Short mmCIF file of N, CA and C in Angstrom, two decimals:
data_model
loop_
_atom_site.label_atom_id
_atom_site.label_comp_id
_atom_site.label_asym_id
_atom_site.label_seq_id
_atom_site.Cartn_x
_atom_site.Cartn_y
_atom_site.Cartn_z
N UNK A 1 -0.70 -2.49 -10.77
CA UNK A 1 0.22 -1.81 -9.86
C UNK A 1 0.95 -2.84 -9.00
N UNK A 2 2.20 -2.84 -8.90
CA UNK A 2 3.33 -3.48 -8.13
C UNK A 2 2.99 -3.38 -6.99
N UNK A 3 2.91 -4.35 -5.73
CA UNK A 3 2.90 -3.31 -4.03
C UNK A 3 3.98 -4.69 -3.67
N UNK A 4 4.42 -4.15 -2.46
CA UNK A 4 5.17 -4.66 -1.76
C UNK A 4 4.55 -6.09 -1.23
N UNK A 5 5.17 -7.04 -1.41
CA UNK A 5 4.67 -8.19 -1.06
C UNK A 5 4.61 -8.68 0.48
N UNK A 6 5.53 -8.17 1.00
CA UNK A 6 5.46 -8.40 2.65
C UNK A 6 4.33 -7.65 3.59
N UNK A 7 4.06 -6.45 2.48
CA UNK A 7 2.85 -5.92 3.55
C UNK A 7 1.64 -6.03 3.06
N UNK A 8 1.40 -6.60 1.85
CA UNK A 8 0.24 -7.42 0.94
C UNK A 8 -0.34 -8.29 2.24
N UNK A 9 -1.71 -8.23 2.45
CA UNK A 9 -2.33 -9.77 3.04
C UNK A 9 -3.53 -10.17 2.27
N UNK A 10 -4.21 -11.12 2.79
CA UNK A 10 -5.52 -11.66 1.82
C UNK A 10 -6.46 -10.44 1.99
N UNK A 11 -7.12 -9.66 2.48
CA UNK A 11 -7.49 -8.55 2.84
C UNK A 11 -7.64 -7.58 1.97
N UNK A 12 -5.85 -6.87 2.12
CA UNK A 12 -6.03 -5.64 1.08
C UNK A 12 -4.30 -5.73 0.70
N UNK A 13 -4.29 -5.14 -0.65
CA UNK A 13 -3.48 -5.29 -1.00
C UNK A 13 -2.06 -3.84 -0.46
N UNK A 14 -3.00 -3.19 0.72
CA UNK A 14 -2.21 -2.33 1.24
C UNK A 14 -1.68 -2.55 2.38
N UNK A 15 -2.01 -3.99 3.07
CA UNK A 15 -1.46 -4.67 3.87
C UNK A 15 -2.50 -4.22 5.57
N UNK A 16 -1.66 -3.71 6.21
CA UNK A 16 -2.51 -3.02 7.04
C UNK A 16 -2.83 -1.84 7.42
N UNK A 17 -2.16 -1.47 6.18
CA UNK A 17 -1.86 0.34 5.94
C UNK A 17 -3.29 0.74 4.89
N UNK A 18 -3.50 1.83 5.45
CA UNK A 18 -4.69 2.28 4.94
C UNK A 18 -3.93 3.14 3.40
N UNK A 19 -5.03 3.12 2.62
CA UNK A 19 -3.83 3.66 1.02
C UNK A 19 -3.63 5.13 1.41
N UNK A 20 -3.65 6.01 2.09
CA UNK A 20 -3.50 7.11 2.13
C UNK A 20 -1.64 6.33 2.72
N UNK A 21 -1.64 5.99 4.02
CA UNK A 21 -0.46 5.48 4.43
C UNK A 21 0.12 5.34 3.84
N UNK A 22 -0.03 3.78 3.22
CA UNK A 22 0.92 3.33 2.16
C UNK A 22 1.30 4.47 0.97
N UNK A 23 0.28 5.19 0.45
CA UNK A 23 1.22 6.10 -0.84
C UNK A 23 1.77 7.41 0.23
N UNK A 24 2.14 7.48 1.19
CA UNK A 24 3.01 8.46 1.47
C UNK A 24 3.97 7.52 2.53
N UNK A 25 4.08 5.97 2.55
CA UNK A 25 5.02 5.86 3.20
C UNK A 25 6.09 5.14 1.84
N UNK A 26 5.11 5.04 0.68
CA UNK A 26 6.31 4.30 -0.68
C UNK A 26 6.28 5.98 -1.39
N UNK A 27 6.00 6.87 -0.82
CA UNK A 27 6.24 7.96 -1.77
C UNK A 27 5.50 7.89 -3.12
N UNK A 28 4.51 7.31 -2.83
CA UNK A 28 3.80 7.37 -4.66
C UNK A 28 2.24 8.25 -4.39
N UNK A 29 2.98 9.42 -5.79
CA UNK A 29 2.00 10.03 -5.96
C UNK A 29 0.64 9.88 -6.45
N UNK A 30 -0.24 10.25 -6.14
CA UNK A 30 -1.58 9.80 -7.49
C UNK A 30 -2.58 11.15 -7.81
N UNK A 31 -3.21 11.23 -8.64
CA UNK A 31 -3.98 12.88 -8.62
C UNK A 31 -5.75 11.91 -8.88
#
């Protein structure tokens, strides 16, 4: 999976966005 590289850190690859965040702030769905 592609993620945005500016909000990527060594950490998590959701930056500092928790993945619920991040998939409703890039609009990606998942089931």
């Amino acid at each position: 999976m592609v993620h945005p590289v500016a909000e990527a850190n060594d950490h998590s690859p959701f930056g500092t966005l928790t993945p619920d965040e991040f998939y409703t702030r890039h609009s990606v769905t998942h089931d």
